[in-house]
mmCIF file of C-alpha atoms in Angstrom:
data_model
loop_
_atom_site.group_PDB
_atom_site.id
_atom_site.type_symbol
_atom_site.label_atom_id
_atom_site.label_comp_id
_atom_site.label_asym_id
_atom_site.label_seq_id
_atom_site.Cartn_x
_atom_site.Cartn_y
_atom_site.Cartn_z
ATOM 1 C CA MET R 13 -27.738 18.084 3.785
ATOM 2 C CA GLU R 14 -25.741 14.932 4.317
ATOM 3 C CA THR R 15 -24.339 13.118 1.330
ATOM 4 C CA ARG R 16 -23.557 9.446 1.670
ATOM 5 C CA LYS R 17 -21.840 7.079 -0.692
ATOM 6 C CA ASN R 18 -21.593 3.398 0.152
ATOM 7 C CA TYR R 19 -18.804 1.195 -1.024
ATOM 8 C CA CYS R 20 -20.123 -2.241 -0.157
ATOM 9 C CA LYS R 21 -18.247 -5.447 0.401
ATOM 10 C CA PRO R 22 -17.792 -7.291 -2.877
ATOM 11 C CA SER R 23 -19.606 -10.567 -3.339
ATOM 12 C CA GLY R 24 -17.627 -13.791 -3.733
ATOM 13 C CA GLU R 25 -17.791 -13.559 -7.513
ATOM 14 C CA ARG R 26 -16.704 -9.937 -7.549
ATOM 15 C CA ALA R 27 -13.840 -10.564 -5.148
ATOM 16 C CA THR R 28 -12.684 -13.470 -7.313
ATOM 17 C CA GLY R 29 -12.974 -11.248 -10.372
ATOM 18 C CA LEU R 30 -10.797 -8.593 -8.752
ATOM 19 C CA LYS R 31 -8.155 -11.206 -7.957
ATOM 20 C CA ASN R 32 -8.289 -12.485 -11.511
ATOM 21 C CA ASN R 33 -7.921 -8.931 -12.854
ATOM 22 C CA ILE R 34 -4.797 -8.396 -10.758
ATOM 23 C CA PHE R 35 -3.374 -11.731 -11.933
ATOM 24 C CA PHE R 36 -4.255 -10.896 -15.562
ATOM 25 C CA GLU R 37 -2.516 -7.507 -15.334
ATOM 26 C CA ALA R 38 0.639 -9.074 -13.864
ATOM 27 C CA ARG R 39 0.578 -11.810 -16.495
ATOM 28 C CA LEU R 40 0.122 -9.305 -19.304
ATOM 29 C CA ARG R 41 2.931 -7.122 -17.961
ATOM 30 C CA LEU R 42 5.342 -10.042 -17.753
ATOM 31 C CA ALA R 43 4.406 -11.194 -21.266
ATOM 32 C CA SER R 44 4.995 -7.670 -22.576
ATOM 33 C CA TYR R 45 8.518 -7.763 -21.124
ATOM 34 C CA TYR R 46 9.194 -10.958 -23.073
ATOM 35 C CA VAL R 47 7.893 -9.343 -26.283
ATOM 36 C CA VAL R 48 9.945 -6.159 -25.817
ATOM 37 C CA VAL R 49 13.165 -8.103 -25.233
ATOM 38 C CA ILE R 50 12.632 -10.384 -28.236
ATOM 39 C CA ALA R 51 11.577 -7.447 -30.431
ATOM 40 C CA LEU R 52 14.757 -5.548 -29.581
ATOM 41 C CA LEU R 53 16.920 -8.574 -30.322
ATOM 42 C CA LEU R 54 15.129 -9.133 -33.639
ATOM 43 C CA ALA R 55 15.511 -5.473 -34.586
ATOM 44 C CA ILE R 56 19.262 -5.591 -33.916
ATOM 45 C CA PHE R 57 19.715 -8.902 -35.755
ATOM 46 C CA SER R 58 17.549 -7.851 -38.741
ATOM 47 C CA THR R 59 19.317 -4.493 -39.088
ATOM 48 C CA PHE R 60 22.718 -6.190 -39.068
ATOM 49 C CA LEU R 61 21.539 -8.834 -41.570
ATOM 50 C CA TYR R 62 19.995 -6.249 -43.906
ATOM 51 C CA PHE R 63 23.020 -3.976 -44.161
ATOM 52 C CA SER R 64 25.443 -6.895 -44.395
ATOM 53 C CA TYR R 65 23.410 -8.548 -47.161
ATOM 54 C CA ALA R 66 22.924 -5.256 -49.032
ATOM 55 C CA LYS R 67 26.666 -4.628 -49.010
ATOM 56 C CA ASN R 68 27.422 -8.131 -50.279
ATOM 57 C CA VAL R 69 24.809 -7.869 -53.040
ATOM 58 C CA GLN R 70 26.233 -4.573 -54.202
ATOM 59 C CA ASN R 71 29.768 -6.005 -54.309
ATOM 60 C CA ASP R 72 29.037 -9.463 -55.726
ATOM 61 C CA ILE R 73 26.162 -9.044 -58.220
ATOM 62 C CA GLU R 74 27.304 -9.660 -61.777
ATOM 63 C CA GLY R 75 25.682 -9.428 -65.192
ATOM 64 C CA ASP R 76 25.443 -7.441 -68.403
ATOM 65 C CA PHE R 77 23.940 -4.089 -67.501
ATOM 66 C CA PRO R 78 23.661 -1.207 -69.999
ATOM 67 C CA ASP R 79 24.796 1.197 -67.302
ATOM 68 C CA GLY R 80 25.343 1.543 -63.581
ATOM 69 C CA GLN R 81 21.819 2.817 -63.015
ATOM 70 C CA ALA R 82 20.303 -0.508 -64.125
ATOM 71 C CA GLN R 83 22.594 -2.372 -61.770
ATOM 72 C CA ALA R 84 21.563 -0.065 -58.946
ATOM 73 C CA VAL R 85 17.867 -0.808 -59.658
ATOM 74 C CA ILE R 86 18.485 -4.568 -59.405
ATOM 75 C CA VAL R 87 20.378 -4.123 -56.143
ATOM 76 C CA SER R 88 17.603 -1.895 -54.777
ATOM 77 C CA LYS R 89 14.868 -4.408 -55.675
ATOM 78 C CA THR R 90 16.821 -7.250 -54.115
ATOM 79 C CA THR R 91 17.424 -5.404 -50.858
ATOM 80 C CA ASP R 92 13.806 -4.186 -50.748
ATOM 81 C CA ARG R 93 12.592 -7.766 -51.101
ATOM 82 C CA LEU R 94 14.880 -8.769 -48.244
ATOM 83 C CA GLN R 95 13.561 -5.907 -46.142
ATOM 84 C CA GLU R 96 9.940 -6.994 -46.720
ATOM 85 C CA GLN R 97 10.758 -10.587 -45.851
ATOM 86 C CA LEU R 98 12.557 -9.574 -42.662
ATOM 87 C CA ILE R 99 9.616 -7.425 -41.563
ATOM 88 C CA ILE R 100 7.165 -10.298 -42.160
ATOM 89 C CA VAL R 101 9.351 -12.824 -40.344
ATOM 90 C CA ASP R 102 9.925 -10.446 -37.417
ATOM 91 C CA ALA R 103 6.194 -9.724 -37.128
ATOM 92 C CA VAL R 104 5.353 -13.458 -37.106
ATOM 93 C CA VAL R 105 8.033 -14.132 -34.488
ATOM 94 C CA VAL R 106 6.810 -11.257 -32.278
ATOM 95 C CA LEU R 107 3.207 -12.487 -32.471
ATOM 96 C CA PHE R 108 4.316 -16.008 -31.624
ATOM 97 C CA VAL R 109 6.442 -14.762 -28.734
ATOM 98 C CA GLY R 110 3.506 -12.689 -27.499
ATOM 99 C CA GLY R 111 1.227 -15.714 -27.299
ATOM 100 C CA PHE R 112 3.882 -18.034 -25.952
ATOM 101 C CA GLY R 113 5.073 -15.357 -23.501
ATOM 102 C CA TYR R 114 1.531 -14.916 -22.164
ATOM 103 C CA TRP R 115 1.251 -18.667 -21.608
ATOM 104 C CA LEU R 116 4.700 -18.818 -20.021
ATOM 105 C CA ALA R 117 3.917 -15.847 -17.769
ATOM 106 C CA GLY R 118 0.818 -17.664 -16.526
ATOM 107 C CA LYS R 119 2.878 -20.734 -15.709
ATOM 108 C CA THR R 120 5.471 -18.562 -13.955
ATOM 109 C CA LEU R 121 2.987 -16.590 -11.864
ATOM 110 C CA LYS R 122 0.649 -19.441 -10.940
ATOM 111 C CA PRO R 123 2.793 -20.799 -8.034
ATOM 112 C CA ILE R 124 3.286 -17.242 -6.775
ATOM 113 C CA GLN R 125 -0.456 -16.592 -6.877
ATOM 114 C CA LYS R 126 -1.159 -19.809 -4.987
ATOM 115 C CA ALA R 127 1.425 -18.918 -2.353
ATOM 116 C CA LEU R 128 -0.023 -15.425 -1.888
ATOM 117 C CA ASP R 129 -3.583 -16.741 -1.679
ATOM 118 C CA SER R 130 -2.494 -19.335 0.867
ATOM 119 C CA GLN R 131 -0.719 -16.660 2.913
ATOM 120 C CA LYS R 132 -3.768 -14.388 2.878
ATOM 121 C CA ARG R 133 -6.057 -17.255 3.948
ATOM 122 C CA PHE R 134 -3.687 -18.174 6.754
ATOM 123 C CA ILE R 135 -3.549 -14.602 8.076
ATOM 124 C CA ALA R 136 -7.337 -14.230 7.910
ATOM 125 C CA ASP R 137 -8.057 -17.636 9.472
ATOM 126 C CA ALA R 138 -5.420 -17.253 12.184
ATOM 127 C CA SER R 139 -6.688 -13.780 13.064
ATOM 128 C CA HIS R 140 -10.272 -15.027 13.328
ATOM 129 C CA GLU R 141 -9.203 -17.966 15.489
ATOM 130 C CA LEU R 142 -7.178 -15.751 17.831
ATOM 131 C CA ARG R 143 -9.869 -13.138 18.247
ATOM 132 C CA THR R 144 -12.185 -15.192 20.505
ATOM 133 C CA PRO R 145 -9.633 -16.504 23.041
ATOM 134 C CA LEU R 146 -8.061 -13.043 23.302
ATOM 135 C CA THR R 147 -11.474 -11.534 24.079
ATOM 136 C CA ILE R 148 -12.057 -14.163 26.758
ATOM 137 C CA LEU R 149 -8.601 -13.606 28.269
ATOM 138 C CA LYS R 150 -9.108 -9.864 28.346
ATOM 139 C CA THR R 151 -12.503 -10.194 30.064
ATOM 140 C CA ASP R 152 -11.180 -12.633 32.673
ATOM 141 C CA LEU R 153 -8.213 -10.401 33.468
ATOM 142 C CA GLU R 154 -10.435 -7.338 33.835
ATOM 143 C CA VAL R 155 -12.717 -9.245 36.222
ATOM 144 C CA ALA R 156 -9.716 -10.456 38.225
ATOM 145 C CA LEU R 157 -8.341 -6.917 38.496
ATOM 146 C CA ARG R 158 -11.677 -5.570 39.762
ATOM 147 C CA ALA R 159 -11.692 -8.137 42.558
ATOM 148 C CA GLU R 160 -10.302 -6.799 45.829
ATOM 149 C CA THR R 161 -8.462 -10.021 46.733
ATOM 150 C CA GLY R 162 -4.783 -10.536 46.011
ATOM 151 C CA THR R 163 -1.573 -8.648 46.685
ATOM 152 C CA ASP R 164 -0.150 -5.636 44.900
ATOM 153 C CA GLU R 165 2.296 -7.976 43.186
ATOM 154 C CA HIS R 166 -0.584 -10.043 41.798
ATOM 155 C CA SER R 167 -2.320 -6.893 40.600
ATOM 156 C CA ALA R 168 0.821 -5.747 38.835
ATOM 157 C CA ILE R 169 1.150 -9.106 37.080
ATOM 158 C CA LEU R 170 -2.493 -9.057 36.026
ATOM 159 C CA THR R 171 -2.130 -5.499 34.748
ATOM 160 C CA SER R 172 0.931 -6.451 32.721
ATOM 161 C CA ASN R 173 -0.878 -9.486 31.290
ATOM 162 C CA LEU R 174 -3.871 -7.356 30.391
ATOM 163 C CA GLU R 175 -1.639 -4.905 28.534
ATOM 164 C CA GLU R 176 -0.074 -7.740 26.518
ATOM 165 C CA VAL R 177 -3.488 -9.227 25.695
ATOM 166 C CA GLU R 178 -4.688 -5.823 24.535
ATOM 167 C CA ARG R 179 -1.578 -5.454 22.402
ATOM 168 C CA MET R 180 -2.236 -8.854 20.812
ATOM 169 C CA ARG R 181 -5.879 -7.925 20.243
ATOM 170 C CA ARG R 182 -4.862 -4.776 18.356
ATOM 171 C CA ILE R 183 -2.443 -6.762 16.192
ATOM 172 C CA VAL R 184 -5.165 -9.308 15.361
ATOM 173 C CA GLU R 185 -7.624 -6.556 14.453
ATOM 174 C CA ASP R 186 -5.029 -4.889 12.224
ATOM 175 C CA LEU R 187 -4.240 -8.195 10.524
ATOM 176 C CA LEU R 188 -7.924 -8.797 9.864
ATOM 177 C CA MET R 189 -8.310 -5.367 8.331
ATOM 178 C CA LEU R 190 -5.219 -5.806 6.143
ATOM 179 C CA SER R 191 -6.573 -9.164 5.012
ATOM 180 C CA ARG R 192 -9.848 -7.510 3.977
ATOM 181 C CA ILE R 193 -7.909 -4.735 2.230
ATOM 182 C CA ASP R 194 -5.834 -7.257 0.262
ATOM 183 C CA ASN R 195 -8.992 -9.039 -0.846
ATOM 184 C CA ASN R 196 -10.812 -5.773 -1.718
ATOM 185 C CA GLN R 197 -13.451 -6.541 0.908
ATOM 186 C CA GLU R 198 -13.068 -3.585 3.256
ATOM 187 C CA ILE R 199 -16.253 -1.567 3.646
ATOM 188 C CA LEU R 200 -16.176 2.193 3.071
ATOM 189 C CA GLN R 201 -19.133 4.470 3.771
ATOM 190 C CA PHE R 202 -18.605 8.107 2.830
ATOM 191 C CA SER R 203 -20.594 10.975 4.315
ATOM 192 C CA LYS R 204 -20.154 14.600 5.354
ATOM 193 C CA THR R 205 -17.756 14.305 8.289
ATOM 194 C CA ASP R 206 -16.381 16.858 10.737
ATOM 195 C CA ILE R 207 -12.685 16.029 10.976
ATOM 196 C CA ALA R 208 -12.283 18.325 14.011
ATOM 197 C CA SER R 209 -14.830 16.262 15.933
ATOM 198 C CA LEU R 210 -12.989 13.047 15.040
ATOM 199 C CA MET R 211 -9.755 14.565 16.313
ATOM 200 C CA GLN R 212 -11.351 15.409 19.661
ATOM 201 C CA LYS R 213 -12.730 11.885 19.957
ATOM 202 C CA SER R 214 -9.299 10.433 19.204
ATOM 203 C CA VAL R 215 -7.741 12.579 21.932
ATOM 204 C CA GLU R 216 -10.401 11.501 24.439
ATOM 205 C CA ARG R 217 -9.901 7.874 23.473
ATOM 206 C CA MET R 218 -6.121 8.109 23.941
ATOM 207 C CA LYS R 219 -6.207 10.324 27.066
ATOM 208 C CA LYS R 220 -5.575 7.618 29.636
ATOM 209 C CA TYR R 221 -3.003 5.974 27.406
ATOM 210 C CA ALA R 222 -1.098 9.267 27.078
ATOM 211 C CA GLU R 223 -1.228 9.776 30.852
ATOM 212 C CA SER R 224 0.180 6.299 31.418
ATOM 213 C CA ARG R 225 3.097 7.237 29.135
ATOM 214 C CA ASN R 226 3.534 10.617 30.849
ATOM 215 C CA VAL R 227 2.910 12.420 27.555
ATOM 216 C CA TYR R 228 0.864 15.599 27.068
ATOM 217 C CA VAL R 229 -1.389 15.987 24.029
ATOM 218 C CA LEU R 230 -2.115 19.561 22.933
ATOM 219 C CA VAL R 231 -5.005 20.046 20.513
ATOM 220 C CA SER R 232 -5.565 23.011 18.201
ATOM 221 C CA ALA R 233 -8.415 22.691 15.706
ATOM 222 C CA GLU R 234 -10.647 24.983 13.703
ATOM 223 C CA GLU R 235 -14.255 23.860 14.053
ATOM 224 C CA PRO R 236 -15.994 22.582 12.127
ATOM 225 C CA VAL R 237 -14.020 21.374 9.127
ATOM 226 C CA TYR R 238 -15.976 19.015 6.901
ATOM 227 C CA VAL R 239 -14.586 16.379 4.568
ATOM 228 C CA LEU R 240 -16.241 13.646 2.559
ATOM 229 C CA GLY R 241 -15.116 10.560 4.410
ATOM 230 C CA ASP R 242 -15.810 7.377 6.272
ATOM 231 C CA PRO R 243 -15.976 8.470 9.937
ATOM 232 C CA ASP R 244 -14.974 5.089 11.369
ATOM 233 C CA LYS R 245 -11.960 4.641 9.101
ATOM 234 C CA LEU R 246 -10.793 8.228 9.571
ATOM 235 C CA GLN R 247 -11.221 7.831 13.327
ATOM 236 C CA GLN R 248 -9.082 4.703 13.225
ATOM 237 C CA ALA R 249 -6.401 6.454 11.161
ATOM 238 C CA LEU R 250 -6.264 9.464 13.491
ATOM 239 C CA SER R 251 -6.110 7.235 16.577
ATOM 240 C CA ASN R 252 -3.326 5.168 15.030
ATOM 241 C CA ILE R 253 -1.099 8.141 14.277
ATOM 242 C CA LEU R 254 -1.831 9.736 17.660
ATOM 243 C CA LYS R 255 -0.933 6.505 19.457
ATOM 244 C CA ASN R 256 2.209 6.216 17.364
ATOM 245 C CA ALA R 257 3.250 9.753 18.325
ATOM 246 C CA ILE R 258 2.599 8.997 22.006
ATOM 247 C CA ASP R 259 4.535 5.712 21.835
ATOM 248 C CA TYR R 260 7.664 7.345 20.478
ATOM 249 C CA SER R 261 7.585 10.496 22.579
ATOM 250 C CA LYS R 262 10.069 11.049 25.371
ATOM 251 C CA ASP R 263 9.089 11.072 29.032
ATOM 252 C CA GLU R 264 7.091 14.244 29.771
ATOM 253 C CA GLY R 265 7.023 14.875 26.035
ATOM 254 C CA GLU R 266 4.407 16.809 24.093
ATOM 255 C CA VAL R 267 2.339 15.851 21.084
ATOM 256 C CA HIS R 268 0.789 18.701 19.093
ATOM 257 C CA PHE R 269 -2.386 17.693 17.260
ATOM 258 C CA SER R 270 -3.585 20.527 15.011
ATOM 259 C CA LEU R 271 -6.089 21.142 12.222
ATOM 260 C CA THR R 272 -6.201 23.994 9.723
ATOM 261 C CA ARG R 273 -7.993 24.498 6.440
ATOM 262 C CA THR R 274 -7.363 26.145 3.094
ATOM 263 C CA ASP R 275 -9.776 26.848 0.258
ATOM 264 C CA ARG R 276 -9.672 23.253 -0.938
ATOM 265 C CA GLN R 277 -8.352 20.989 1.799
ATOM 266 C CA ALA R 278 -8.148 20.169 5.483
ATOM 267 C CA ASN R 279 -4.653 19.870 6.948
ATOM 268 C CA VAL R 280 -4.085 17.620 9.962
ATOM 269 C CA VAL R 281 -0.648 17.803 11.613
ATOM 270 C CA ILE R 282 0.632 15.514 14.359
ATOM 271 C CA GLU R 283 3.988 16.642 15.728
ATOM 272 C CA ASP R 284 6.012 15.253 18.623
ATOM 273 C CA ASN R 285 9.404 15.988 20.185
ATOM 274 C CA GLY R 286 10.291 12.332 20.609
ATOM 275 C CA ILE R 287 13.092 10.057 19.463
ATOM 276 C CA GLY R 288 12.622 10.801 15.758
ATOM 277 C CA ILE R 289 13.282 8.618 12.715
ATOM 278 C CA SER R 290 16.420 8.315 10.615
ATOM 279 C CA ALA R 291 16.422 9.184 6.909
ATOM 280 C CA GLU R 292 16.981 5.521 6.028
ATOM 281 C CA ASP R 293 13.955 4.385 8.039
ATOM 282 C CA LEU R 294 11.695 7.121 6.641
ATOM 283 C CA THR R 295 11.629 5.442 3.234
ATOM 284 C CA HIS R 296 10.109 2.307 4.809
ATOM 285 C CA ILE R 297 7.918 3.861 7.481
ATOM 286 C CA PHE R 298 4.643 2.887 5.745
ATOM 287 C CA ASP R 299 5.755 -0.687 5.002
ATOM 288 C CA ARG R 300 3.952 -3.444 6.858
ATOM 289 C CA PHE R 301 5.672 -4.794 9.985
ATOM 290 C CA TYR R 302 8.463 -2.240 9.597
ATOM 291 C CA ARG R 303 9.508 -0.629 12.867
ATOM 292 C CA ALA R 304 12.040 2.173 12.937
ATOM 293 C CA ASP R 305 13.263 1.501 16.480
ATOM 294 C CA LYS R 306 13.186 -2.288 16.819
ATOM 295 C CA SER R 307 14.793 -2.250 20.248
ATOM 296 C CA ARG R 308 11.923 -0.228 21.718
ATOM 297 C CA SER R 309 8.982 -1.275 19.560
ATOM 298 C CA HIS R 310 7.969 -4.312 21.603
ATOM 299 C CA ARG R 311 8.002 -2.425 24.878
ATOM 300 C CA GLN R 312 5.941 0.321 23.305
ATOM 301 C CA GLY R 313 3.446 -2.054 21.742
ATOM 302 C CA GLY R 314 4.155 -1.281 18.104
ATOM 303 C CA SER R 315 3.559 -3.948 15.474
ATOM 304 C CA GLY R 316 4.477 -2.017 12.345
ATOM 305 C CA LEU R 317 0.936 -2.234 10.936
ATOM 306 C CA GLY R 318 -0.672 1.028 12.053
ATOM 307 C CA LEU R 319 0.910 3.420 9.566
ATOM 308 C CA SER R 320 0.316 1.109 6.605
ATOM 309 C CA ILE R 321 -3.402 1.120 7.481
ATOM 310 C CA VAL R 322 -3.326 4.902 7.900
ATOM 311 C CA LYS R 323 -1.796 5.331 4.434
ATOM 312 C CA TRP R 324 -4.462 3.096 2.863
ATOM 313 C CA VAL R 325 -7.273 5.027 4.569
ATOM 314 C CA ILE R 326 -5.913 8.407 3.476
ATOM 315 C CA GLN R 327 -5.385 7.258 -0.113
ATOM 316 C CA LYS R 328 -8.942 5.945 -0.263
ATOM 317 C CA HIS R 329 -10.105 9.426 0.773
ATOM 318 C CA ARG R 330 -8.145 11.000 -2.117
ATOM 319 C CA GLY R 331 -5.775 12.544 0.404
ATOM 320 C CA ASN R 332 -2.019 12.791 0.864
ATOM 321 C CA ILE R 333 0.171 11.848 3.787
ATOM 322 C CA SER R 334 3.778 12.925 4.358
ATOM 323 C CA ILE R 335 6.255 12.612 7.191
ATOM 324 C CA GLN R 336 9.307 14.571 8.278
ATOM 325 C CA SER R 337 11.599 13.542 11.063
ATOM 326 C CA SER R 338 15.066 13.901 12.558
ATOM 327 C CA PRO R 339 16.674 11.614 15.142
ATOM 328 C CA ASP R 340 16.293 12.924 18.712
ATOM 329 C CA LYS R 341 14.344 15.961 17.466
ATOM 330 C CA GLY R 342 10.903 14.541 16.784
ATOM 331 C CA THR R 343 8.535 13.679 13.976
ATOM 332 C CA LYS R 344 5.950 15.670 12.033
ATOM 333 C CA LEU R 345 3.232 13.843 10.096
ATOM 334 C CA THR R 346 0.916 15.817 7.801
ATOM 335 C CA ILE R 347 -2.372 14.645 6.299
ATOM 336 C CA ASN R 348 -4.167 16.598 3.576
ATOM 337 C CA LEU R 349 -7.802 15.773 2.805
ATOM 338 C CA PRO R 350 -10.091 17.448 0.240
ATOM 339 C CA LEU R 351 -12.842 19.496 1.824
ATOM 340 C CA PHE R 352 -16.418 18.298 1.503
ATOM 341 C CA LYS R 353 -17.325 20.885 -1.127
ATOM 342 C CA THR R 354 -14.319 20.008 -3.316
ATOM 343 C CA ALA R 355 -14.251 16.222 -2.858
ATOM 344 C CA HIS R 356 -15.037 14.100 -5.911
ATOM 345 C CA PHE R 357 -15.299 10.298 -5.809
#
């Protein structure tokens, strides 16, 4: 029996509320830093003042005392009174700093929030505006290629233009998705999903692309293996990592796409024998717009967005993703997803 859980797009009020929550958390965190710093300084100053004053009182207090014990009592009461006063003053100062720090943090973060909101709106609006003309260009180029008129040179130019338009279309689609992710508006619909079937579909989808790159994709999958997931998002993630492996494979290279299962999780492994990634680049491989081999990335169509989307998708499915690589030896990417019977959302 299929189980489905829908995570719907937030309304305008909810999306605004989520933004405000993020801003509130950042503001509260910054204010807490102010309080901690001031509290530490007060503690150091008060401790120094207390011991210095207590020493001076003990040395300078004068009077007729029946014995040393009476003098010690007076000194103790005086220092205790100072201690109480210091604690009260420090508490008042900390409370004041807390309120003032919260206000100051809001003033500090407000320009940053406006800049981020403006950047997100620009990315979303620009992506929407680019989507239509790119679709028209792609359609016109496909029609022109199907026509039998023209020379081989013209066909080659049209083919190259079509590839660039398709590359731009993918970038625009990725930017739109990242914009929805940033605004907590991406739709997720979870159901019982056969990950092996999604792998096969990804291979079929990328078959011609792999052939054009002279790369062989070898698939090994236990069937069926069910997870609780969003089929469309998982399909997109699998296609992204498969395309990435194909892009960075050597000529006549091989990409091994395998699936195994344990008692609690499904394990997807994508391994290639391509150019590999350096240890320095591995730490940034999931960052947006980061490309390990910048000299080859444009020719291969990479934008540096695919793996950041993959990571988001896997995390939303309560899974893990890891990557191992060595220059000139290849890359191995592993995805672990909880099986359908063990998944809890």
